[in-house]
Amino acid sequence: MSKRIEVKDLNVYYGKFKAVEDVSLTIEPRTVTAFIGPSGCGKSTFLRTLNRMHEVIPGASVQGEVLIDGKNLYDADVDPVMVRRQVGMVFQRPNPFPTMSIKDNVLAGVKLNNGKISKSDADHLVEKSLKGANLWKEVRDRLDLPGSGLSGGQQQRLCIARAIAVSPEVILMDEPCSALDPISTLAIEDLIEELKAKYTIVIVTHNMQQASRVSDKTAFFNIAGTGEPGKLIEFDDTTTIFENPHVQATEDYISGRFG
Amino acid sequence: MSALVVPAPTSARQLSKPTLWLTAGVSAFVAFGVFGVLMAAGISEGFNIVAAVFASAILFVLLSYVMSRIVEGRRKAADRLATGLVTTAFIVALLPLISLIWTALVNGLPRFDALFFSSSMRNVVGEGGGGLHAIIGTLEITLAATIISVPIGIMTAIYLVEYGKGRLAKAITFFVDVMTGIPSIVAGLFAFALFAIFFGPGIRFGIGGAVALSILMIPVVVRSTEEMLKLVPNELREASYALGVPKWLTIVKIVIPTAIGGIITGVMLSISRIIGETAPLLIIVGMSTSMNYNLFSDRMATLPVFVYTQYASQGSDAQAYIDRAWTGALVLILIVMALNLIARLVSKLLAPKGLR
Ligand SMILES: Nc1ncnc2c1ncn2[C@@H]1O[C@H](COP(=O)(O)OP(=O)(O)OP(=O)(O)O)[C@@H](O)[C@H]1O
Ligand SMILES: [Mg+2]
């Protein structure tokens, strides 16, 4: 179910401002890749180009190629809506739909897209997705209550359940734990470990320990100064990046000397 | 070591609740007393309750400021003064409203009877008669105006918030703003001129009034819906897009349901805004003394015009006409109040939990 992502010479713009310059990297299927780097270096921006969420922002544009299993996402005949069904996303702040119950939140992607799903299928999917997101035990007796009534960590896991319910092949996570306590964070890290078996996962994080705990590969982004575009400095196995990085800037960042 | 400065405890001396109540009582007593004396001396005509309440409030604010200044110190006194002034301003804003409702009740209740709600003015020249035809007319025309305006208004707002960028959106926003300021008589003349092209200059019918009212209503709906849609967090739209939901479905299934409570409130307020319009209806709908349920032909009665004509052309028994006018006004106020209550109820029921 999971796919390889190849990025070739990608430049990302907000209007005239070039936010990310010349990124090329390959993400293997069924791996966890972490993006690290100082604030404003374009991690979120780059992440959002992987499912064409970047172009939702007025004036935003992309140059270059993102190939998923050899097919360029930015080809003229590709429908961004279809891309987003394959590449799911979890945001920094939990954002369950406030008008919907927990159950409807999980089913949102399926229901909004296909309209019809039989009740037994729906119940099955809800249970499967919530179990997949490690939330089932906590919410199984209040599936019909609003999703916004959950704690922050539970809401974030609800959002993960919502993302995996549409069975994507890749899941992008933009600082999924930054608003969470250590216990919820651990729960989500465990979850990422489990999801890895089925999905390709890309995660942005400011937490070095988290990156080293959950990821197989790590990409370090950096920025020369304000107004300059962010660049991919080093991309390698997580152990290499954390134990003997090749670039001085990476080492400085990881050892906390800047950023 | 213990160089930490312990903040001085807030002044232990405080004005107690009973003292304040007493002050309020004294202020009211003095103010009412003064106005009572004025009345007794024949200087003012009748007892002016509005002025008395206002004077009590001002007196109370001043008294409590002085007392607080003496007992509690400067900061507290300033706080009391500010609170008092804001409250007084609120009362000042409220007084005319209460006075208005009171007057309408006193004058409107005498004819607020079954006959008023069951008969028209057909063949009535003195006492009796009623405003049923006007109530029906107002409800029909307002409903028609709502049916015309709400879809146009909401769709315009959706365009402006979700799709609009560049010149066209700016132009639309500008024209909506201009439309907000159109005098209602102009809207009436416009509708009249428009329909006169097709049906000749003698044209009078209900739907023309509905069109005129829509011109007044659309900008209000656009504006309020726009504000409500802007309140929907962008994260919800992004969450929906990220699930592979197309934009239009996101708007229909996520954005609008999230904002629906506010949108409905806005629509109700816009209805309240137009339901009392008189001038455009005078021009294009005219007036009738008998029942006309048909929006598409002939003159119709409406409550505002009913009130106006009853008052403007009093017949043989003037008091009967004036009474009917007041009752018409009272009914209009009650309809608007009922609409507002319904709007509150609906928006409370539909508002997403935990968001507001
Ligand atoms: N909507 C936007 N419009 C214009 N510029 C933007 C927008 N979003 C981000 N940028 C700019 O793009 C650059 C990269 O921002 P981005 O959000 O990708 O950084 P980041 O690495 O995710 O930072 P953080 O770690 O703080 O989340 C920044 O200079 C930022 O100011
Ligand atoms: Mg970011």
XYZ file of C-alpha atoms and ligand atoms in Angstrom:
647
model
C 0.000 0.000 0.000
C 2.864 2.399 0.553
C 4.821 4.176 -2.091
C 8.194 5.651 -2.834
C 8.401 9.406 -3.083
C 11.063 11.013 -5.222
C 11.541 14.740 -5.142
C 13.568 16.331 -7.909
C 14.886 19.903 -7.897
C 11.921 21.331 -6.070
C 11.554 25.075 -5.572
C 8.624 26.347 -3.573
C 7.283 29.884 -3.713
C 4.885 32.104 -1.847
C 4.122 34.648 -4.534
C 7.572 35.947 -5.489
C 9.207 34.803 -2.267
C 11.177 31.602 -2.692
C 10.685 29.706 0.550
C 12.439 26.439 -0.324
C 15.183 26.011 -2.891
C 16.367 23.068 -4.868
C 15.382 20.094 -2.778
C 15.984 16.580 -4.090
C 15.475 13.491 -1.992
C 13.975 10.023 -2.100
C 11.713 8.587 0.559
C 11.464 4.814 0.584
C 8.185 2.977 1.159
C 7.380 1.860 4.710
C 9.870 4.108 6.357
C 9.596 7.023 8.703
C 11.381 10.137 7.548
C 11.891 13.056 9.898
C 12.380 16.668 8.805
C 14.314 18.770 11.261
C 15.687 22.291 11.138
C 15.341 25.739 12.637
C 12.044 27.589 12.596
C 11.168 29.191 9.273
C 13.500 27.020 7.199
C 10.589 25.674 5.158
C 9.882 22.251 6.623
C 6.124 22.744 6.694
C 6.203 24.392 3.313
C 8.101 21.498 1.789
C 5.944 18.899 3.526
C 2.815 20.476 2.099
C 4.130 20.207 -1.434
C 4.078 16.430 -1.069
C 0.282 16.317 -1.202
C -0.328 19.528 -3.101
C -1.686 21.287 -0.026
C 0.762 24.086 -0.694
C -1.247 25.440 -3.600
C -4.283 25.968 -1.357
C -2.572 29.149 -0.169
C -3.291 32.067 -2.512
C -0.290 32.963 -4.655
C 1.665 29.844 -3.749
C 3.420 27.891 -6.479
C 5.818 25.000 -6.988
C 8.560 24.294 -9.501
C 10.085 20.876 -10.011
C 8.865 17.321 -9.672
C 7.452 15.153 -6.954
C 7.166 11.577 -8.182
C 5.083 9.051 -6.334
C 5.816 5.623 -7.778
C 7.132 7.340 -10.875
C 4.139 9.584 -11.467
C 4.686 13.318 -11.152
C 2.124 14.885 -8.820
C 2.471 18.174 -10.630
C 1.681 16.853 -14.106
C -1.110 18.794 -15.759
C -3.434 15.770 -15.807
C -3.168 15.093 -12.089
C -6.114 16.115 -9.937
C -4.888 17.521 -6.607
C -7.970 16.102 -4.925
C -6.942 12.584 -5.931
C -3.392 13.206 -4.726
C -4.693 14.158 -1.300
C -6.671 10.949 -1.061
C -3.415 9.041 -1.478
C -1.312 11.272 0.706
C -2.980 12.022 4.012
C -1.975 14.753 6.405
C -2.016 15.409 10.135
C -1.607 19.007 11.205
C 0.277 20.678 13.989
C -2.865 21.694 15.813
C -5.569 19.054 16.208
C -8.468 20.100 13.997
C -11.439 17.751 14.327
C -14.596 19.007 12.618
C -16.575 20.734 15.381
C -19.964 19.990 13.846
C -19.368 16.254 13.779
C -19.379 13.459 16.324
C -16.268 11.367 16.940
C -17.634 8.710 14.646
C -18.494 11.149 11.860
C -15.070 12.709 12.161
C -13.462 9.360 11.469
C -15.833 8.748 8.588
C -15.565 12.310 7.248
C -13.193 11.535 4.384
C -15.161 8.511 3.217
C -18.597 10.039 3.674
C -17.782 13.382 2.098
C -16.237 11.720 -0.916
C -18.363 8.699 -1.657
C -21.536 9.622 0.084
C -22.750 6.120 0.810
C -21.330 3.499 3.111
C -23.364 0.754 4.742
C -23.816 0.972 8.489
C -21.907 -2.196 9.238
C -19.047 -1.138 6.967
C -19.017 2.239 8.652
C -18.926 0.754 12.141
C -16.181 -1.577 11.095
C -14.133 1.232 9.561
C -14.595 3.444 12.615
C -13.409 0.690 14.917
C -10.481 -0.217 12.699
C -9.318 3.370 12.287
C -9.710 4.280 15.943
C -7.862 1.125 16.941
C -5.202 2.039 14.409
C -4.882 5.424 16.067
C -4.797 3.926 19.565
C -7.952 5.740 20.554
C -10.617 3.055 20.432
C -10.539 2.100 24.114
C -10.895 5.701 25.245
C -13.822 6.665 23.048
C -15.730 3.515 22.173
C -18.626 4.363 24.504
C -18.976 7.961 23.330
C -18.690 7.713 19.577
C -21.698 9.964 19.094
C -20.392 12.844 21.179
C -18.688 15.798 19.478
C -15.025 15.320 18.624
C -14.137 18.694 20.054
C -15.012 17.361 23.504
C -11.865 15.241 23.626
C -8.548 16.226 25.164
C -5.895 17.718 22.885
C -3.973 14.465 22.631
C -7.120 12.488 21.966
C -8.157 15.009 19.328
C -4.811 14.610 17.613
C -5.195 10.846 17.575
C -8.728 11.350 16.269
C -7.217 13.349 13.418
C -4.806 10.517 12.750
C -7.721 8.076 12.738
C -9.509 10.369 10.309
C -6.449 10.452 8.070
C -5.973 6.671 8.007
C -9.678 5.982 7.499
C -9.406 6.998 3.848
C -6.564 4.446 3.528
C -3.879 6.721 2.125
C -0.506 5.407 1.094
C 1.541 8.145 2.642
C 0.880 10.068 5.855
C 2.418 13.491 6.381
C 2.599 14.813 9.924
C 3.492 18.414 10.671
C 4.699 18.592 14.272
C 1.890 16.288 15.391
C 3.041 16.306 19.021
C 3.928 19.939 19.539
C 0.687 20.670 21.374
C 0.708 17.473 23.405
C 1.896 16.267 26.791
C 4.674 13.648 27.088
C 2.258 10.766 27.559
C 0.148 11.599 24.505
C 3.385 12.195 22.626
C 4.575 8.740 23.538
C 1.245 7.291 22.460
C 1.601 8.953 19.080
C 5.209 7.869 18.703
C 4.178 4.273 19.396
C 1.447 4.732 16.866
C 3.903 5.955 14.233
C 5.982 2.872 14.886
C 2.931 0.695 14.177
C 1.745 2.682 11.180
C 5.156 2.275 9.596
C 4.293 -1.326 8.800
C 1.671 -0.145 6.326
C 2.323 3.440 5.397
C 5.118 5.702 4.327
C 5.395 8.370 6.964
C 6.969 11.800 6.872
C 7.088 13.774 10.098
C 8.225 17.293 10.869
C 9.515 17.728 14.390
C 11.444 20.145 16.550
C 12.162 17.424 19.022
C 15.549 15.797 18.370
C 14.823 12.860 20.637
C 11.601 12.281 18.807
C 13.330 12.348 15.458
C 15.953 9.878 16.636
C 13.364 7.652 18.291
C 10.850 7.309 15.499
C 12.603 7.883 12.204
C 14.689 5.756 9.889
C 15.909 8.664 7.826
C 16.367 12.283 8.752
C 16.493 15.360 6.566
C 18.096 18.483 7.964
C 16.911 21.788 6.485
C 18.543 25.106 7.118
C 18.219 28.709 6.147
C 21.028 31.164 5.489
C 19.173 34.186 6.872
C 15.785 35.853 6.869
C 14.454 36.362 3.363
C 16.704 33.589 2.072
C 15.187 30.322 0.885
C 15.440 27.213 3.044
C 17.635 24.408 1.733
C 18.077 20.716 2.313
C 21.485 20.462 3.954
C 21.799 16.785 4.683
C 19.666 13.712 4.204
C 20.780 10.371 5.530
C 20.041 7.519 7.907
C 18.924 8.865 11.242
C 21.815 7.192 13.037
C 24.302 8.784 10.668
C 22.749 12.230 11.031
C 22.762 12.002 14.801
C 26.070 10.210 15.309
C 28.418 11.398 12.598
C 26.864 13.962 10.302
C 28.915 14.986 7.289
C 28.036 18.642 7.371
C 29.201 20.937 10.149
C 25.863 22.821 10.267
C 23.999 19.599 10.935
C 26.272 18.756 13.812
C 25.951 22.259 15.231
C 22.179 22.103 15.037
C 21.877 18.656 16.537
C 24.255 19.362 19.370
C 22.245 22.491 20.129
C 24.891 25.020 19.152
C 22.396 26.997 17.111
C 18.784 26.983 15.983
C 17.694 37.156 52.001
C 14.078 38.002 52.268
C 14.400 41.090 50.166
C 11.207 40.162 48.403
C 8.742 42.956 48.745
C 5.483 41.598 49.977
C 2.776 43.455 48.073
C 0.614 45.477 50.379
C -2.720 43.773 50.883
C -5.478 45.490 49.009
C -7.209 48.029 51.134
C -9.204 46.154 53.688
C -11.802 48.873 53.779
C -14.445 48.345 51.182
C -17.862 49.693 50.485
C -20.244 46.929 51.498
C -23.115 45.750 49.348
C -25.810 47.141 51.681
C -24.107 50.535 51.669
C -24.198 50.587 47.894
C -27.818 49.555 47.802
C -28.563 52.269 50.293
C -26.783 54.783 48.074
C -28.793 53.605 45.105
C -31.970 53.923 47.135
C -31.085 57.440 48.254
C -30.237 58.496 44.672
C -33.509 57.132 43.371
C -35.427 58.741 46.223
C -33.852 62.133 45.596
C -34.249 61.994 41.811
C -37.834 60.783 41.930
C -38.525 63.299 44.659
C -37.237 66.182 42.559
C -39.275 65.138 39.541
C -42.290 64.587 41.781
C -41.968 68.120 43.155
C -41.536 69.483 39.631
C -44.752 67.787 38.640
C -46.576 68.944 41.734
C -45.409 72.484 41.118
C -46.783 72.202 37.603
C -43.437 72.965 36.008
C -43.292 69.648 34.201
C -46.313 68.068 32.663
C -46.920 64.643 34.163
C -44.290 62.500 35.837
C -41.284 61.965 33.587
C -40.188 58.481 34.599
C -37.458 58.199 31.970
C -35.760 61.361 33.141
C -36.139 60.267 36.762
C -34.439 56.919 36.164
C -31.666 58.640 34.238
C -31.128 61.218 36.984
C -31.037 58.488 39.647
C -28.386 56.623 37.720
C -26.179 59.696 37.331
C -26.646 60.625 40.959
C -25.761 57.112 42.068
C -22.577 57.066 39.994
C -21.435 60.385 41.428
C -22.335 59.494 45.022
C -20.654 56.111 44.923
C -17.556 57.691 43.355
C -17.242 60.211 46.156
C -17.866 57.599 48.838
C -15.477 55.166 47.270
C -12.829 57.867 46.978
C -13.093 58.509 50.681
C -13.306 54.915 51.869
C -11.547 52.763 49.299
C -8.981 55.043 47.751
C -8.297 56.354 44.303
C -7.895 53.278 42.137
C -11.068 51.619 43.359
C -12.985 54.852 42.998
C -11.861 55.241 39.389
C -12.889 51.669 38.774
C -16.325 52.319 40.218
C -16.682 55.501 38.188
C -15.812 53.716 34.937
C -18.151 50.825 35.696
C -20.865 53.294 36.621
C -20.462 55.360 33.466
C -20.532 52.314 31.207
C -23.613 51.020 32.970
C -25.283 54.413 32.694
C -24.506 54.560 28.995
C -26.122 51.161 28.678
C -29.191 52.374 30.528
C -29.352 55.473 28.343
C -29.282 53.234 25.282
C -31.965 51.022 26.730
C -34.356 53.690 27.980
C -35.750 54.773 24.606
C -36.320 51.151 23.706
C -38.191 50.388 26.889
C -40.118 53.631 26.586
C -41.005 52.773 22.989
C -42.228 49.300 23.825
C -44.176 50.682 26.762
C -45.888 53.285 24.599
C -46.699 50.736 21.930
C -48.146 48.405 24.524
C -50.257 51.052 26.218
C -51.649 52.392 22.968
C -51.783 49.121 21.078
C -53.435 46.856 23.621
C -56.963 48.376 23.407
C -57.424 46.957 19.897
C -55.210 43.893 20.400
C -58.278 41.691 20.162
C -59.670 38.778 18.204
C -61.392 41.103 15.747
C -58.083 42.721 14.790
C -56.624 39.340 13.910
C -59.669 38.072 12.070
C -60.862 40.883 9.842
C -59.651 43.287 7.224
C -60.638 46.911 6.716
C -63.116 46.097 3.985
C -66.162 48.378 4.300
C -65.035 49.663 7.682
C -65.233 53.376 8.233
C -65.420 53.808 11.982
C -64.791 51.376 14.775
C -64.051 47.700 14.315
C -62.114 46.308 11.421
C -58.681 44.794 11.734
C -55.285 44.209 10.249
C -55.400 40.580 9.180
C -54.953 41.557 5.534
C -51.924 43.649 6.469
C -50.386 40.912 8.612
C -50.777 38.371 5.824
C -49.418 40.858 3.290
C -46.365 41.654 5.399
C -45.639 37.992 6.022
C -46.023 37.094 2.346
C -43.927 39.945 1.008
C -41.233 39.444 3.641
C -41.134 35.730 2.935
C -40.828 36.379 -0.794
C -38.061 38.924 -0.193
C -36.267 36.388 2.004
C -36.563 33.680 -0.620
C -35.058 36.022 -3.195
C -32.322 37.501 -1.003
C -31.006 34.620 1.051
C -29.691 32.433 -1.784
C -28.228 35.416 -3.628
C -26.756 36.867 -0.461
C -25.268 33.644 0.852
C -23.817 32.662 -2.503
C -22.281 36.089 -2.938
C -20.718 35.799 0.503
C -19.398 32.332 -0.314
C -17.908 33.678 -3.507
C -16.260 36.563 -1.688
C -14.807 34.476 1.118
C -13.959 31.223 -0.606
C -13.281 32.068 -4.219
C -13.062 35.795 -4.690
C -9.754 37.405 -5.241
C -8.577 40.318 -7.275
C -10.608 43.032 -8.939
C -13.984 41.339 -9.220
C -14.173 40.540 -5.517
C -13.096 44.071 -4.627
C -15.728 45.507 -6.955
C -18.438 43.296 -5.477
C -17.467 44.252 -1.942
C -17.581 47.898 -2.946
C -21.033 47.619 -4.501
C -22.356 45.662 -1.560
C -21.177 48.475 0.681
C -22.839 51.029 -1.556
C -26.040 48.978 -1.574
C -26.058 48.963 2.218
C -26.494 52.707 2.086
C -29.270 52.857 -0.502
C -32.230 54.772 0.924
C -35.269 52.546 0.997
C -37.336 54.941 -1.088
C -34.776 54.589 -3.871
C -35.136 50.814 -3.739
C -38.887 51.274 -4.077
C -38.519 53.625 -7.029
C -36.096 51.217 -8.658
C -38.518 48.307 -8.353
C -41.317 50.508 -9.636
C -39.291 51.709 -12.607
C -38.239 48.151 -13.368
C -41.745 46.709 -13.359
C -43.241 49.724 -15.101
C -41.127 48.813 -18.118
C -42.906 45.494 -18.408
C -46.370 46.160 -17.037
C -46.962 49.846 -17.575
C -46.823 52.692 -15.104
C -49.917 51.655 -13.156
C -48.335 48.500 -11.848
C -48.886 47.636 -8.184
C -48.265 44.188 -6.796
C -46.733 42.381 -3.848
C -43.833 40.728 -5.598
C -42.596 44.153 -6.700
C -42.388 45.062 -3.030
C -40.493 41.862 -2.366
C -37.977 42.822 -5.063
C -37.570 46.286 -3.578
C -37.039 44.813 -0.128
C -34.511 42.303 -1.498
C -32.396 45.198 -2.684
C -32.236 46.351 0.905
C -31.833 42.880 2.311
C -29.164 41.346 0.084
C -26.271 43.523 1.275
C -27.120 42.807 4.900
C -27.182 39.071 4.244
C -23.923 39.246 2.286
C -22.160 41.193 4.992
C -23.271 39.067 7.925
C -22.692 35.769 6.120
C -19.271 36.955 5.021
C -18.295 37.697 8.603
C -19.528 34.303 9.737
C -17.679 32.428 7.000
C -14.499 34.299 7.850
C -14.833 33.084 11.414
C -14.580 29.455 10.301
C -10.976 28.482 11.063
C -8.893 27.838 7.993
C -7.594 24.675 9.623
C -10.976 23.041 9.102
C -10.847 23.744 5.378
C -7.305 22.406 5.207
C -8.274 19.315 7.204
C -10.996 18.669 4.689
C -8.801 19.249 1.639
C -6.180 16.960 3.129
C -8.777 14.186 3.178
C -9.184 14.596 -0.543
C -12.500 16.403 -0.320
C -13.061 18.794 -3.232
C -13.452 22.468 -2.504
C -17.186 22.793 -3.179
C -17.955 19.814 -0.937
C -15.738 21.287 1.745
C -17.772 24.470 1.587
C -21.120 22.702 1.625
C -20.338 20.055 4.207
C -17.770 21.669 6.479
C -17.683 25.458 6.197
C -21.405 26.196 6.041
C -22.448 23.751 8.775
C -19.798 25.255 11.045
C -21.101 28.769 10.414
C -24.789 27.985 10.061
C -25.850 29.333 13.445
C -24.346 32.725 12.724
C -25.655 32.765 9.167
C -29.201 32.157 10.375
C -28.886 34.892 12.975
C -27.718 37.243 10.238
C -30.630 36.329 8.002
C -33.099 36.887 10.817
C -31.589 40.269 11.586
C -31.832 41.233 7.937
C -35.494 40.242 7.980
C -36.043 42.444 11.012
C -34.326 45.191 9.082
C -36.764 45.091 6.158
C -40.021 43.961 7.694
C -40.786 47.477 8.902
C -39.971 49.251 5.630
C -42.756 51.532 4.515
C -41.619 53.791 1.719
C -40.824 51.232 -1.000
C -44.057 49.376 -0.315
C -46.088 52.567 -0.597
C -44.737 53.031 -4.095
C -44.826 49.592 -5.630
C -47.336 47.647 -3.516
C -49.748 50.391 -2.606
C -52.457 49.748 -0.071
C -55.677 47.855 0.030
C -58.482 47.634 2.525
C -59.418 44.115 1.657
C -57.751 40.770 1.659
C -55.376 39.920 -1.172
C -53.373 36.754 -0.836
C -51.960 36.940 -4.333
C -48.465 38.351 -4.498
C -48.626 38.596 -8.260
C -51.611 40.794 -8.833
C -53.117 43.921 -7.357
C -52.355 46.052 -4.381
C -51.686 44.453 -1.042
C -51.849 45.712 2.490
C -48.761 45.524 4.686
C -48.400 46.364 8.360
C -46.147 49.418 8.048
C -48.314 50.939 5.336
C -51.404 49.953 7.309
C -50.086 51.870 10.315
C -49.251 54.802 8.100
C -52.614 55.007 6.339
C -54.591 54.490 9.529
C -52.736 57.367 11.071
C -52.538 59.608 8.030
C -56.164 59.446 6.947
C -58.283 59.184 10.018
C -61.946 58.743 9.226
C -65.073 59.738 11.073
C -64.028 58.121 14.344
C -60.436 59.297 14.666
C -59.645 57.388 17.845
C -60.576 54.063 16.231
C -58.076 54.733 13.450
C -55.333 55.735 15.858
C -55.961 52.665 17.978
C -55.701 50.421 14.947
C -52.465 52.131 13.930
C -50.919 51.458 17.322
C -52.077 47.862 17.352
C -50.543 47.419 13.901
C -47.275 48.830 15.214
C -47.420 46.561 18.249
C -47.995 43.501 16.076
C -45.023 44.490 13.928
C -42.801 44.786 17.003
C -44.008 41.416 18.255
C -43.275 39.763 14.905
C -39.733 41.156 14.929
C -39.241 40.015 18.522
C -40.524 36.559 17.717
C -38.158 36.324 14.733
C -35.224 37.306 16.912
C -36.123 34.774 19.560
C -36.429 32.063 16.929
C -33.077 33.100 15.475
C -31.410 32.828 18.869
C -32.937 29.466 19.498
C -31.983 28.095 16.116
C -28.436 29.364 16.233
C -28.035 27.940 19.706
C -29.268 24.577 18.539
C -27.085 24.543 15.444
C -23.908 26.102 16.819
C -21.148 23.497 16.905
C -20.351 22.496 20.435
C -17.118 23.750 21.867
C -16.552 26.369 19.215
C -18.565 29.228 20.573
N 1.262 31.495 3.945
C 2.493 32.023 3.768
N 2.652 33.107 2.996
C 3.875 33.650 2.810
N 4.998 33.179 3.348
C 4.913 32.101 4.140
C 3.646 31.457 4.402
N 3.862 30.414 5.212
C 5.178 30.403 5.470
N 5.823 31.395 4.823
C 7.266 31.672 4.857
O 7.939 30.562 4.329
C 9.099 30.290 5.099
C 9.066 28.856 5.580
O 7.989 28.707 6.480
P 7.570 27.307 7.083
O 6.273 27.479 7.763
O 7.650 26.273 6.055
O 8.723 27.079 8.161
P 8.923 25.851 9.132
O 10.246 25.281 8.834
O 7.753 24.951 9.101
O 9.004 26.600 10.525
P 8.449 26.109 11.944
O 9.439 25.140 12.436
O 8.448 27.354 12.748
O 7.082 25.537 11.734
C 9.141 31.311 6.214
O 10.034 32.329 5.842
C 7.754 31.842 6.274
O 7.757 33.196 6.650
Mg 6.099 24.461 10.448
